[in-house]
PDB file of C-alpha atoms and ligand atoms in Angstrom:
ATOM      1  CA  MET A   1     -13.917 -25.024 -21.717  1.00  0.00           C
ATOM      2  CA  ALA A   2     -11.444 -22.867 -23.642  1.00  0.00           C
ATOM      3  CA  ILE A   3     -11.067 -19.334 -22.328  1.00  0.00           C
ATOM      4  CA  SER A   4     -11.519 -16.811 -25.126  1.00  0.00           C
ATOM      5  CA  PRO A   5      -9.720 -13.453 -24.975  1.00  0.00           C
ATOM      6  CA  ALA A   6     -13.083 -11.772 -24.435  1.00  0.00           C
ATOM      7  CA  MET A   7     -13.729 -13.943 -21.388  1.00  0.00           C
ATOM      8  CA  SER A   8     -10.318 -13.277 -19.874  1.00  0.00           C
ATOM      9  CA  ALA A   9     -10.491  -9.509 -20.525  1.00  0.00           C
ATOM     10  CA  SER A  10     -12.079  -8.843 -17.133  1.00  0.00           C
ATOM     11  CA  PRO A  11     -12.979 -10.749 -14.019  1.00  0.00           C
ATOM     12  CA  PRO A  12     -16.647 -10.403 -13.045  1.00  0.00           C
ATOM     13  CA  ILE A  13     -17.157  -6.976 -11.436  1.00  0.00           C
ATOM     14  CA  VAL A  14     -19.465  -6.387  -8.464  1.00  0.00           C
ATOM     15  CA  ARG A  15     -20.239  -2.935  -7.122  1.00  0.00           C
ATOM     16  CA  THR A  16     -22.277  -3.639  -3.999  1.00  0.00           C
ATOM     17  CA  VAL A  17     -21.381  -5.204  -0.681  1.00  0.00           C
ATOM     18  CA  ALA A  18     -24.381  -7.533  -1.057  1.00  0.00           C
ATOM     19  CA  ALA A  19     -23.161  -8.887  -4.414  1.00  0.00           C
ATOM     20  CA  LEU A  20     -19.619  -9.294  -3.062  1.00  0.00           C
ATOM     21  CA  ARG A  21     -20.893 -11.239  -0.046  1.00  0.00           C
ATOM     22  CA  ALA A  22     -23.136 -13.429  -2.220  1.00  0.00           C
ATOM     23  CA  GLN A  23     -20.247 -14.501  -4.453  1.00  0.00           C
ATOM     24  CA  VAL A  24     -17.776 -15.001  -1.615  1.00  0.00           C
ATOM     25  CA  GLY A  25     -20.420 -16.940   0.336  1.00  0.00           C
ATOM     26  CA  ALA A  26     -21.023 -19.247  -2.630  1.00  0.00           C
ATOM     27  CA  TRP A  27     -17.305 -19.930  -2.975  1.00  0.00           C
ATOM     28  CA  ARG A  28     -16.982 -20.562   0.723  1.00  0.00           C
ATOM     29  CA  ALA A  29     -19.939 -22.977   0.629  1.00  0.00           C
ATOM     30  CA  GLN A  30     -18.089 -25.026  -1.978  1.00  0.00           C
ATOM     31  CA  GLY A  31     -15.010 -25.144   0.259  1.00  0.00           C
ATOM     32  CA  ASP A  32     -12.770 -22.469  -1.297  1.00  0.00           C
ATOM     33  CA  ARG A  33     -10.370 -20.336   0.687  1.00  0.00           C
ATOM     34  CA  ILE A  34     -10.675 -16.645  -0.178  1.00  0.00           C
ATOM     35  CA  GLY A  35      -7.731 -14.315  -0.821  1.00  0.00           C
ATOM     36  CA  PHE A  36      -8.131 -10.530  -1.005  1.00  0.00           C
ATOM     37  CA  THR A  37      -6.054  -7.646  -2.335  1.00  0.00           C
ATOM     38  CA  PRO A  38      -7.366  -4.115  -1.815  1.00  0.00           C
ATOM     39  CA  THR A  39      -6.077  -1.431  -4.199  1.00  0.00           C
ATOM     40  CA  MET A  40      -6.851   2.061  -5.429  1.00  0.00           C
ATOM     41  CA  GLY A  41      -6.432   1.011  -9.073  1.00  0.00           C
ATOM     42  CA  ALA A  42      -3.961   2.416 -11.630  1.00  0.00           C
ATOM     43  CA  LEU A  43      -2.483  -1.035 -11.321  1.00  0.00           C
ATOM     44  CA  HIS A  44       1.128  -1.965 -11.973  1.00  0.00           C
ATOM     45  CA  GLU A  45       3.297  -5.026 -11.527  1.00  0.00           C
ATOM     46  CA  GLY A  46       3.467  -4.437  -7.748  1.00  0.00           C
ATOM     47  CA  HIS A  47      -0.302  -4.811  -7.393  1.00  0.00           C
ATOM     48  CA  LEU A  48      -0.314  -7.854  -9.662  1.00  0.00           C
ATOM     49  CA  SER A  49       2.373  -9.517  -7.554  1.00  0.00           C
ATOM     50  CA  LEU A  50      -0.023  -9.220  -4.586  1.00  0.00           C
ATOM     51  CA  VAL A  51      -2.781 -10.917  -6.582  1.00  0.00           C
ATOM     52  CA  ARG A  52      -0.410 -13.727  -7.520  1.00  0.00           C
ATOM     53  CA  LEU A  53       0.702 -14.125  -3.894  1.00  0.00           C
ATOM     54  CA  ALA A  54      -2.951 -14.268  -2.795  1.00  0.00           C
ATOM     55  CA  ARG A  55      -3.495 -16.969  -5.433  1.00  0.00           C
ATOM     56  CA  GLU A  56      -0.810 -19.104  -3.790  1.00  0.00           C
ATOM     57  CA  HIS A  57      -2.772 -19.010  -0.527  1.00  0.00           C
ATOM     58  CA  ALA A  58      -6.381 -19.207  -1.696  1.00  0.00           C
ATOM     59  CA  GLY A  59      -8.576 -20.934  -4.273  1.00  0.00           C
ATOM     60  CA  LYS A  60     -10.394 -17.714  -5.157  1.00  0.00           C
ATOM     61  CA  VAL A  61      -8.917 -14.215  -5.234  1.00  0.00           C
ATOM     62  CA  VAL A  62     -10.885 -10.995  -4.886  1.00  0.00           C
ATOM     63  CA  ALA A  63      -9.312  -7.611  -5.682  1.00  0.00           C
ATOM     64  CA  SER A  64     -10.918  -4.292  -4.882  1.00  0.00           C
ATOM     65  CA  ILE A  65     -10.471  -0.954  -6.583  1.00  0.00           C
ATOM     66  CA  PHE A  66     -11.624   1.991  -4.515  1.00  0.00           C
ATOM     67  CA  VAL A  67      -9.987   5.388  -4.462  1.00  0.00           C
ATOM     68  CA  ASN A  68     -10.771   6.093  -0.837  1.00  0.00           C
ATOM     69  CA  PRO A  69     -11.489   9.806  -0.305  1.00  0.00           C
ATOM     70  CA  THR A  70     -11.010   9.648   3.477  1.00  0.00           C
ATOM     71  CA  GLN A  71      -7.309   8.830   3.227  1.00  0.00           C
ATOM     72  CA  PHE A  72      -6.492  11.887   1.107  1.00  0.00           C
ATOM     73  CA  GLY A  73      -5.748  15.244   2.719  1.00  0.00           C
ATOM     74  CA  PRO A  74      -7.457  18.437   1.461  1.00  0.00           C
ATOM     75  CA  ASN A  75      -4.433  19.431  -0.633  1.00  0.00           C
ATOM     76  CA  GLU A  76      -3.659  15.960  -1.947  1.00  0.00           C
ATOM     77  CA  ASP A  77      -4.341  14.293  -5.299  1.00  0.00           C
ATOM     78  CA  PHE A  78      -7.762  12.613  -4.802  1.00  0.00           C
ATOM     79  CA  ASP A  79      -9.300  14.222  -7.902  1.00  0.00           C
ATOM     80  CA  ALA A  80      -6.190  13.764 -10.035  1.00  0.00           C
ATOM     81  CA  TYR A  81      -5.534  10.167  -8.920  1.00  0.00           C
ATOM     82  CA  PRO A  82      -5.305   8.039 -12.111  1.00  0.00           C
ATOM     83  CA  ARG A  83      -8.402   5.921 -12.816  1.00  0.00           C
ATOM     84  CA  ASP A  84      -8.742   3.384 -15.664  1.00  0.00           C
ATOM     85  CA  GLU A  85     -10.993   0.519 -14.618  1.00  0.00           C
ATOM     86  CA  ALA A  86     -11.071  -1.294 -17.982  1.00  0.00           C
ATOM     87  CA  ARG A  87      -7.282  -1.473 -18.153  1.00  0.00           C
ATOM     88  CA  ASP A  88      -7.054  -2.519 -14.500  1.00  0.00           C
ATOM     89  CA  ALA A  89      -9.680  -5.237 -14.983  1.00  0.00           C
ATOM     90  CA  ALA A  90      -7.766  -6.717 -17.927  1.00  0.00           C
ATOM     91  CA  LEU A  91      -4.536  -6.807 -15.869  1.00  0.00           C
ATOM     92  CA  LEU A  92      -6.364  -8.423 -12.943  1.00  0.00           C
ATOM     93  CA  ALA A  93      -7.798 -11.113 -15.213  1.00  0.00           C
ATOM     94  CA  GLU A  94      -4.313 -11.939 -16.495  1.00  0.00           C
ATOM     95  CA  ALA A  95      -2.950 -12.127 -12.937  1.00  0.00           C
ATOM     96  CA  GLY A  96      -5.617 -14.649 -11.930  1.00  0.00           C
ATOM     97  CA  CYS A  97      -8.115 -12.485 -10.065  1.00  0.00           C
ATOM     98  CA  ASP A  98     -11.553 -14.141  -9.835  1.00  0.00           C
ATOM     99  CA  LEU A  99     -13.662 -11.155  -8.805  1.00  0.00           C
ATOM    100  CA  LEU A 100     -13.270  -7.378  -8.830  1.00  0.00           C
ATOM    101  CA  PHE A 101     -15.090  -5.373  -6.171  1.00  0.00           C
ATOM    102  CA  ALA A 102     -15.365  -1.793  -7.409  1.00  0.00           C
ATOM    103  CA  PRO A 103     -17.820   0.106  -5.195  1.00  0.00           C
ATOM    104  CA  ASP A 104     -18.579   3.808  -5.523  1.00  0.00           C
ATOM    105  CA  VAL A 105     -18.186   6.275  -2.666  1.00  0.00           C
ATOM    106  CA  ALA A 106     -21.896   6.106  -1.708  1.00  0.00           C
ATOM    107  CA  GLU A 107     -21.704   2.306  -1.371  1.00  0.00           C
ATOM    108  CA  MET A 108     -18.703   2.555   0.951  1.00  0.00           C
ATOM    109  CA  TYR A 109     -19.841   5.628   2.890  1.00  0.00           C
ATOM    110  CA  PRO A 110     -23.644   5.816   2.834  1.00  0.00           C
ATOM    111  CA  PRO A 111     -25.116   9.078   4.126  1.00  0.00           C
ATOM    112  CA  GLY A 112     -24.752   9.238   7.887  1.00  0.00           C
ATOM    113  CA  ALA A 113     -21.584   7.128   8.101  1.00  0.00           C
ATOM    114  CA  ALA A 114     -20.001   8.292  11.354  1.00  0.00           C
ATOM    115  CA  THR A 115     -17.443   5.697  12.459  1.00  0.00           C
ATOM    116  CA  THR A 116     -13.691   6.180  12.142  1.00  0.00           C
ATOM    117  CA  ILE A 117     -11.032   3.751  13.313  1.00  0.00           C
ATOM    118  CA  THR A 118      -7.896   5.258  14.786  1.00  0.00           C
ATOM    119  CA  VAL A 119      -4.876   3.056  15.409  1.00  0.00           C
ATOM    120  CA  SER A 120      -2.635   4.835  17.883  1.00  0.00           C
ATOM    121  CA  GLY A 121       1.095   4.281  18.253  1.00  0.00           C
ATOM    122  CA  VAL A 122       2.201   2.823  14.948  1.00  0.00           C
ATOM    123  CA  SER A 123       0.012   5.312  12.989  1.00  0.00           C
ATOM    124  CA  GLU A 124       1.493   8.358  14.638  1.00  0.00           C
ATOM    125  CA  PRO A 125       5.045   8.996  13.368  1.00  0.00           C
ATOM    126  CA  LEU A 126       6.348   9.328   9.780  1.00  0.00           C
ATOM    127  CA  ASP A 127       3.414   9.478   7.334  1.00  0.00           C
ATOM    128  CA  GLY A 128       1.056   9.832  10.303  1.00  0.00           C
ATOM    129  CA  GLN A 129       2.695  13.172  11.027  1.00  0.00           C
ATOM    130  CA  ALA A 130       3.202  14.242   7.427  1.00  0.00           C
ATOM    131  CA  ARG A 131      -0.351  13.306   6.376  1.00  0.00           C
ATOM    132  CA  PRO A 132      -2.716  14.004   9.310  1.00  0.00           C
ATOM    133  CA  GLY A 133      -5.780  11.749   9.185  1.00  0.00           C
ATOM    134  CA  HIS A 134      -4.334   9.522   6.465  1.00  0.00           C
ATOM    135  CA  PHE A 135      -4.045   6.343   8.525  1.00  0.00           C
ATOM    136  CA  ALA A 136      -7.466   6.802  10.124  1.00  0.00           C
ATOM    137  CA  GLY A 137      -8.850   6.833   6.577  1.00  0.00           C
ATOM    138  CA  VAL A 138      -6.798   3.752   5.692  1.00  0.00           C
ATOM    139  CA  ALA A 139      -7.678   1.832   8.867  1.00  0.00           C
ATOM    140  CA  THR A 140     -11.383   2.597   8.486  1.00  0.00           C
ATOM    141  CA  VAL A 141     -11.617   1.597   4.838  1.00  0.00           C
ATOM    142  CA  VAL A 142      -9.481  -1.531   5.306  1.00  0.00           C
ATOM    143  CA  ALA A 143     -11.579  -2.652   8.303  1.00  0.00           C
ATOM    144  CA  LYS A 144     -14.696  -2.159   6.197  1.00  0.00           C
ATOM    145  CA  LEU A 145     -13.251  -3.998   3.191  1.00  0.00           C
ATOM    146  CA  LEU A 146     -12.125  -6.910   5.373  1.00  0.00           C
ATOM    147  CA  ASN A 147     -15.611  -7.128   6.907  1.00  0.00           C
ATOM    148  CA  GLN A 148     -17.262  -6.890   3.507  1.00  0.00           C
ATOM    149  CA  CYS A 149     -15.124  -9.510   1.785  1.00  0.00           C
ATOM    150  CA  ALA A 150     -14.388 -11.703   4.839  1.00  0.00           C
ATOM    151  CA  PRO A 151     -11.272 -13.255   3.264  1.00  0.00           C
ATOM    152  CA  ASP A 152      -9.108 -15.939   4.846  1.00  0.00           C
ATOM    153  CA  VAL A 153      -5.986 -14.108   3.780  1.00  0.00           C
ATOM    154  CA  ALA A 154      -5.367 -10.511   2.670  1.00  0.00           C
ATOM    155  CA  VAL A 155      -2.205  -9.295   0.978  1.00  0.00           C
ATOM    156  CA  PHE A 156      -0.667  -5.824   1.362  1.00  0.00           C
ATOM    157  CA  GLY A 157       2.596  -4.459  -0.029  1.00  0.00           C
ATOM    158  CA  GLU A 158       5.710  -3.682   1.989  1.00  0.00           C
ATOM    159  CA  LYS A 159       6.014  -0.666  -0.312  1.00  0.00           C
ATOM    160  CA  ASP A 160       3.608   0.997   2.139  1.00  0.00           C
ATOM    161  CA  PHE A 161       5.362  -0.431   5.165  1.00  0.00           C
ATOM    162  CA  GLN A 162       3.792   1.765   7.812  1.00  0.00           C
ATOM    163  CA  GLN A 163       0.353   1.039   6.342  1.00  0.00           C
ATOM    164  CA  LEU A 164       1.105  -2.701   6.531  1.00  0.00           C
ATOM    165  CA  GLN A 165       2.041  -2.417  10.204  1.00  0.00           C
ATOM    166  CA  VAL A 166      -1.028  -0.289  10.953  1.00  0.00           C
ATOM    167  CA  ILE A 167      -3.199  -2.973   9.342  1.00  0.00           C
ATOM    168  CA  ARG A 168      -1.483  -5.759  11.281  1.00  0.00           C
ATOM    169  CA  ARG A 169      -2.149  -3.830  14.514  1.00  0.00           C
ATOM    170  CA  LEU A 170      -5.774  -3.165  13.522  1.00  0.00           C
ATOM    171  CA  VAL A 171      -6.423  -6.834  12.735  1.00  0.00           C
ATOM    172  CA  ARG A 172      -4.927  -7.980  16.034  1.00  0.00           C
ATOM    173  CA  ASP A 173      -6.722  -5.341  18.099  1.00  0.00           C
ATOM    174  CA  LEU A 174     -10.157  -5.946  16.539  1.00  0.00           C
ATOM    175  CA  ASP A 175      -9.725  -9.755  16.382  1.00  0.00           C
ATOM    176  CA  LEU A 176     -10.502  -9.746  12.674  1.00  0.00           C
ATOM    177  CA  PRO A 177     -10.361 -13.372  11.503  1.00  0.00           C
ATOM    178  CA  VAL A 178      -7.950 -12.877   8.619  1.00  0.00           C
ATOM    179  CA  GLU A 179      -4.284 -13.617   8.007  1.00  0.00           C
ATOM    180  CA  ILE A 180      -2.326 -10.575   6.796  1.00  0.00           C
ATOM    181  CA  LEU A 181       0.526 -11.202   4.380  1.00  0.00           C
ATOM    182  CA  GLY A 182       3.146  -8.612   3.429  1.00  0.00           C
ATOM    183  CA  ALA A 183       4.510  -8.792  -0.121  1.00  0.00           C
ATOM    184  CA  PRO A 184       7.966  -7.545  -1.139  1.00  0.00           C
ATOM    185  CA  THR A 185       8.215  -4.234  -2.997  1.00  0.00           C
ATOM    186  CA  ALA A 186       8.209  -4.544  -6.777  1.00  0.00           C
ATOM    187  CA  ARG A 187      10.779  -2.174  -8.277  1.00  0.00           C
ATOM    188  CA  ALA A 188      11.846  -0.794 -11.641  1.00  0.00           C
ATOM    189  CA  GLU A 189      15.280  -1.830 -12.889  1.00  0.00           C
ATOM    190  CA  ASP A 190      16.919   1.258 -11.379  1.00  0.00           C
ATOM    191  CA  GLY A 191      15.415   0.449  -7.974  1.00  0.00           C
ATOM    192  CA  LEU A 192      12.503   2.898  -7.946  1.00  0.00           C
ATOM    193  CA  ALA A 193       9.559   1.332  -6.121  1.00  0.00           C
ATOM    194  CA  LEU A 194       6.650   0.927  -8.546  1.00  0.00           C
ATOM    195  CA  SER A 195       3.830   3.293  -7.647  1.00  0.00           C
ATOM    196  CA  SER A 196       0.705   4.595  -9.345  1.00  0.00           C
ATOM    197  CA  ARG A 197       2.031   8.091  -8.539  1.00  0.00           C
ATOM    198  CA  ASN A 198       5.191   7.531 -10.619  1.00  0.00           C
ATOM    199  CA  ALA A 199       2.950   8.425 -13.585  1.00  0.00           C
ATOM    200  CA  TYR A 200       3.074  12.049 -12.365  1.00  0.00           C
ATOM    201  CA  LEU A 201       6.876  12.273 -12.800  1.00  0.00           C
ATOM    202  CA  THR A 202       8.378  14.175 -15.727  1.00  0.00           C
ATOM    203  CA  PRO A 203      11.140  12.291 -17.606  1.00  0.00           C
ATOM    204  CA  ALA A 204      13.778  14.367 -15.793  1.00  0.00           C
ATOM    205  CA  GLU A 205      12.187  13.687 -12.401  1.00  0.00           C
ATOM    206  CA  ARG A 206      11.906   9.998 -13.229  1.00  0.00           C
ATOM    207  CA  THR A 207      15.703   9.862 -13.645  1.00  0.00           C
ATOM    208  CA  VAL A 208      16.265  11.559 -10.279  1.00  0.00           C
ATOM    209  CA  ALA A 209      13.670   9.325  -8.565  1.00  0.00           C
ATOM    210  CA  ALA A 210      16.018   6.330  -8.451  1.00  0.00           C
ATOM    211  CA  ALA A 211      18.153   8.243  -5.945  1.00  0.00           C
ATOM    212  CA  LEU A 212      15.552   7.533  -3.251  1.00  0.00           C
ATOM    213  CA  ASN A 213      16.187   3.788  -3.198  1.00  0.00           C
ATOM    214  CA  ARG A 214      19.953   4.238  -3.657  1.00  0.00           C
ATOM    215  CA  THR A 215      20.122   6.696  -0.776  1.00  0.00           C
ATOM    216  CA  LEU A 216      18.230   4.414   1.618  1.00  0.00           C
ATOM    217  CA  ALA A 217      20.468   1.481   0.698  1.00  0.00           C
ATOM    218  CA  GLU A 218      23.545   3.628   1.339  1.00  0.00           C
ATOM    219  CA  ALA A 219      22.225   4.788   4.735  1.00  0.00           C
ATOM    220  CA  GLY A 220      21.515   1.167   5.616  1.00  0.00           C
ATOM    221  CA  ARG A 221      25.089   0.207   4.745  1.00  0.00           C
ATOM    222  CA  ARG A 222      26.400   3.047   6.912  1.00  0.00           C
ATOM    223  CA  VAL A 223      24.499   2.051  10.032  1.00  0.00           C
ATOM    224  CA  ARG A 224      25.375  -1.594   9.539  1.00  0.00           C
ATOM    225  CA  ALA A 225      29.002  -0.464   9.403  1.00  0.00           C
ATOM    226  CA  GLY A 226      28.552   1.240  12.786  1.00  0.00           C
ATOM    227  CA  GLU A 227      27.573   4.823  11.944  1.00  0.00           C
ATOM    228  CA  ALA A 228      25.135   6.448  14.388  1.00  0.00           C
ATOM    229  CA  VAL A 229      21.496   6.323  13.303  1.00  0.00           C
ATOM    230  CA  ALA A 230      20.988  10.095  13.496  1.00  0.00           C
ATOM    231  CA  ALA A 231      24.097  10.801  11.389  1.00  0.00           C
ATOM    232  CA  ALA A 232      23.081   8.322   8.695  1.00  0.00           C
ATOM    233  CA  GLU A 233      19.561   9.786   8.584  1.00  0.00           C
ATOM    234  CA  ALA A 234      20.894  13.331   8.247  1.00  0.00           C
ATOM    235  CA  ALA A 235      23.338  12.321   5.503  1.00  0.00           C
ATOM    236  CA  ALA A 236      20.496  10.667   3.590  1.00  0.00           C
ATOM    237  CA  VAL A 237      18.352  13.830   3.769  1.00  0.00           C
ATOM    238  CA  ASP A 238      21.286  15.859   2.407  1.00  0.00           C
ATOM    239  CA  ALA A 239      21.881  13.316  -0.375  1.00  0.00           C
ATOM    240  CA  LEU A 240      18.223  13.447  -1.473  1.00  0.00           C
ATOM    241  CA  LEU A 241      18.203  17.252  -1.580  1.00  0.00           C
ATOM    242  CA  ALA A 242      21.494  17.219  -3.505  1.00  0.00           C
ATOM    243  CA  ALA A 243      20.063  14.696  -5.988  1.00  0.00           C
ATOM    244  CA  GLY A 244      17.177  17.059  -6.802  1.00  0.00           C
ATOM    245  CA  PHE A 245      14.387  16.249  -4.350  1.00  0.00           C
ATOM    246  CA  ARG A 246      12.551  19.452  -3.413  1.00  0.00           C
ATOM    247  CA  GLN A 247      11.538  18.551   0.123  1.00  0.00           C
ATOM    248  CA  VAL A 248      12.232  15.592   2.396  1.00  0.00           C
ATOM    249  CA  ASP A 249       9.393  14.778   4.815  1.00  0.00           C
ATOM    250  CA  TYR A 250      11.511  12.232   6.665  1.00  0.00           C
ATOM    251  CA  VAL A 251      14.269   9.668   6.465  1.00  0.00           C
ATOM    252  CA  GLU A 252      14.132   7.591   9.626  1.00  0.00           C
ATOM    253  CA  ILE A 253      15.457   4.294  10.872  1.00  0.00           C
ATOM    254  CA  ARG A 254      12.956   2.651  13.189  1.00  0.00           C
ATOM    255  CA  ARG A 255      11.974  -0.612  14.828  1.00  0.00           C
ATOM    256  CA  PRO A 256      10.188  -2.700  12.176  1.00  0.00           C
ATOM    257  CA  ASP A 257       7.214  -3.929  14.233  1.00  0.00           C
ATOM    258  CA  ASP A 258       5.810  -0.823  15.949  1.00  0.00           C
ATOM    259  CA  LEU A 259       7.934   1.789  14.118  1.00  0.00           C
ATOM    260  CA  GLY A 260       9.172   3.067  17.471  1.00  0.00           C
ATOM    261  CA  ARG A 261      12.393   5.019  17.707  1.00  0.00           C
ATOM    262  CA  LEU A 262      15.753   3.334  18.001  1.00  0.00           C
ATOM    263  CA  GLY A 263      18.415   4.748  20.235  1.00  0.00           C
ATOM    264  CA  PRO A 264      20.573   7.491  18.709  1.00  0.00           C
ATOM    265  CA  SER A 265      23.668   5.300  18.416  1.00  0.00           C
ATOM    266  CA  ALA A 266      24.541   2.334  16.216  1.00  0.00           C
ATOM    267  CA  ILE A 267      21.775  -0.256  15.765  1.00  0.00           C
ATOM    268  CA  SER A 268      21.884  -3.714  17.291  1.00  0.00           C
ATOM    269  CA  GLY A 269      18.659  -5.551  16.306  1.00  0.00           C
ATOM    270  CA  PRO A 270      16.368  -5.517  13.256  1.00  0.00           C
ATOM    271  CA  ALA A 271      15.534  -2.104  11.828  1.00  0.00           C
ATOM    272  CA  ARG A 272      13.741  -0.527   8.900  1.00  0.00           C
ATOM    273  CA  ILE A 273      14.664   2.658   7.080  1.00  0.00           C
ATOM    274  CA  LEU A 274      11.690   4.627   5.752  1.00  0.00           C
ATOM    275  CA  ALA A 275      11.548   7.819   3.725  1.00  0.00           C
ATOM    276  CA  ALA A 276       9.139  10.215   2.055  1.00  0.00           C
ATOM    277  CA  ALA A 277      10.242  13.041  -0.222  1.00  0.00           C
ATOM    278  CA  PHE A 278       8.838  15.347  -2.880  1.00  0.00           C
ATOM    279  CA  LEU A 279      10.165  15.375  -6.404  1.00  0.00           C
ATOM    280  CA  GLY A 280       8.492  18.430  -7.896  1.00  0.00           C
ATOM    281  CA  ARG A 281       4.824  17.974  -6.926  1.00  0.00           C
ATOM    282  CA  THR A 282       5.040  14.203  -6.569  1.00  0.00           C
ATOM    283  CA  ARG A 283       5.479  12.648  -3.164  1.00  0.00           C
ATOM    284  CA  LEU A 284       7.449   9.392  -3.240  1.00  0.00           C
ATOM    285  CA  ILE A 285       7.910   6.913  -0.396  1.00  0.00           C
ATOM    286  CA  ASP A 286      10.233   3.958   0.014  1.00  0.00           C
ATOM    287  CA  ASN A 287      11.600   1.716   2.748  1.00  0.00           C
ATOM    288  CA  MET A 288      13.769  -1.315   3.256  1.00  0.00           C
ATOM    289  CA  ALA A 289      14.970  -3.672   5.940  1.00  0.00           C
ATOM    290  CA  ILE A 290      18.355  -2.948   7.476  1.00  0.00           C
TER     291      ILE A 290
HETATM  292  P1  AMP B 301      -2.507   1.331  -3.633  1.00  0.00           P
HETATM  293  O1  AMP B 301      -3.263   1.037  -4.891  1.00  0.00           O
HETATM  294  O2  AMP B 301      -1.382   2.279  -3.815  1.00  0.00           O
HETATM  295  O3  AMP B 301      -3.421   1.659  -2.472  1.00  0.00           O
HETATM  296  O4  AMP B 301      -1.812  -0.035  -3.235  1.00  0.00           O
HETATM  297  C1  AMP B 301      -2.564  -1.214  -3.089  1.00  0.00           C
HETATM  298  C2  AMP B 301      -1.673  -2.279  -2.518  1.00  0.00           C
HETATM  299  O5  AMP B 301      -0.574  -2.506  -3.395  1.00  0.00           O
HETATM  300  C3  AMP B 301      -1.053  -1.885  -1.169  1.00  0.00           C
HETATM  301  O6  AMP B 301      -1.028  -3.033  -0.339  1.00  0.00           O
HETATM  302  C4  AMP B 301       0.334  -1.442  -1.562  1.00  0.00           C
HETATM  303  O7  AMP B 301       1.271  -1.578  -0.530  1.00  0.00           O
HETATM  304  C5  AMP B 301       0.624  -2.400  -2.686  1.00  0.00           C
HETATM  305  N1  AMP B 301       1.711  -1.892  -3.542  1.00  0.00           N
HETATM  306  C6  AMP B 301       1.796  -0.678  -4.122  1.00  0.00           C
HETATM  307  N2  AMP B 301       2.956  -0.555  -4.795  1.00  0.00           N
HETATM  308  C7  AMP B 301       3.635  -1.716  -4.617  1.00  0.00           C
HETATM  309  C8  AMP B 301       4.898  -2.215  -5.048  1.00  0.00           C
HETATM  310  N3  AMP B 301       5.728  -1.476  -5.795  1.00  0.00           N
HETATM  311  N4  AMP B 301       5.262  -3.465  -4.678  1.00  0.00           N
HETATM  312  C9  AMP B 301       4.433  -4.228  -3.900  1.00  0.00           C
HETATM  313  N5  AMP B 301       3.218  -3.815  -3.475  1.00  0.00           N
HETATM  314  C10 AMP B 301       2.827  -2.580  -3.821  1.00  0.00           C
END
């Protein structure tokens, strides 16, 4: 059957856990593997690359859009977070998504909901310190989404590297029967990691924003060349402030798996550099392997 533009404009949308489970169960009964990509919407090429990666590993791909209130702090952008479901649905259809799960807050957190999942260790430094409660909100909603969808494979972006490692830890610790895949960060031509929050940047800030990726790459080169970790981190903070960032939450080089600290001197094994910094009112994050 030919697919008309109207048919491809949106995947089917379900808004309840029961409807999600019914569709996934039917697919499973016919032998399909299920791939899953959770998002908060305001989709861009980075999100779509996750859907395409899920497609490579599964016969049916489910995406979710849920702006999760419990992972936003009291002074963060929950209310202002961009929302455009019709546009997102059209992009998902093009990327090969078979089903969109778009629950409301009451479906995800019915009155009386009282369980929070805290992942210690890997959740604690970096964004865990800068955004208290953030990763408990993430871990709780991701555990719920994985239970609701019950996928064989779920794809998360390396753009949110600490989140990816928190989710890997969560899945191992709770024996969730799902394979977690990390997808490389999709970037603009000047290196800026694509993010729904880039929409907040003024044109002038958008020009400065590319300095984040450049600065991390430069710090990586320095430590590979033998510079001490602490010196490279400090130089990167200075470079970001000089480029026009208003505040740097952190630039840190850490072990990739558990995000533990490296020794203060030159690195020997694998490492990851991670940063978060404010450009005006917009908080940007980035990271890369060293
Ligand atoms: P979000 O909608 O920001 O919660 O992100 C949903 C998923 O998309 C998460 O797994 C993110 O890590 C991932 N993601 C966001 N931006 C990018 C990007 N630029 N490249 C790859 N994945 C991304």
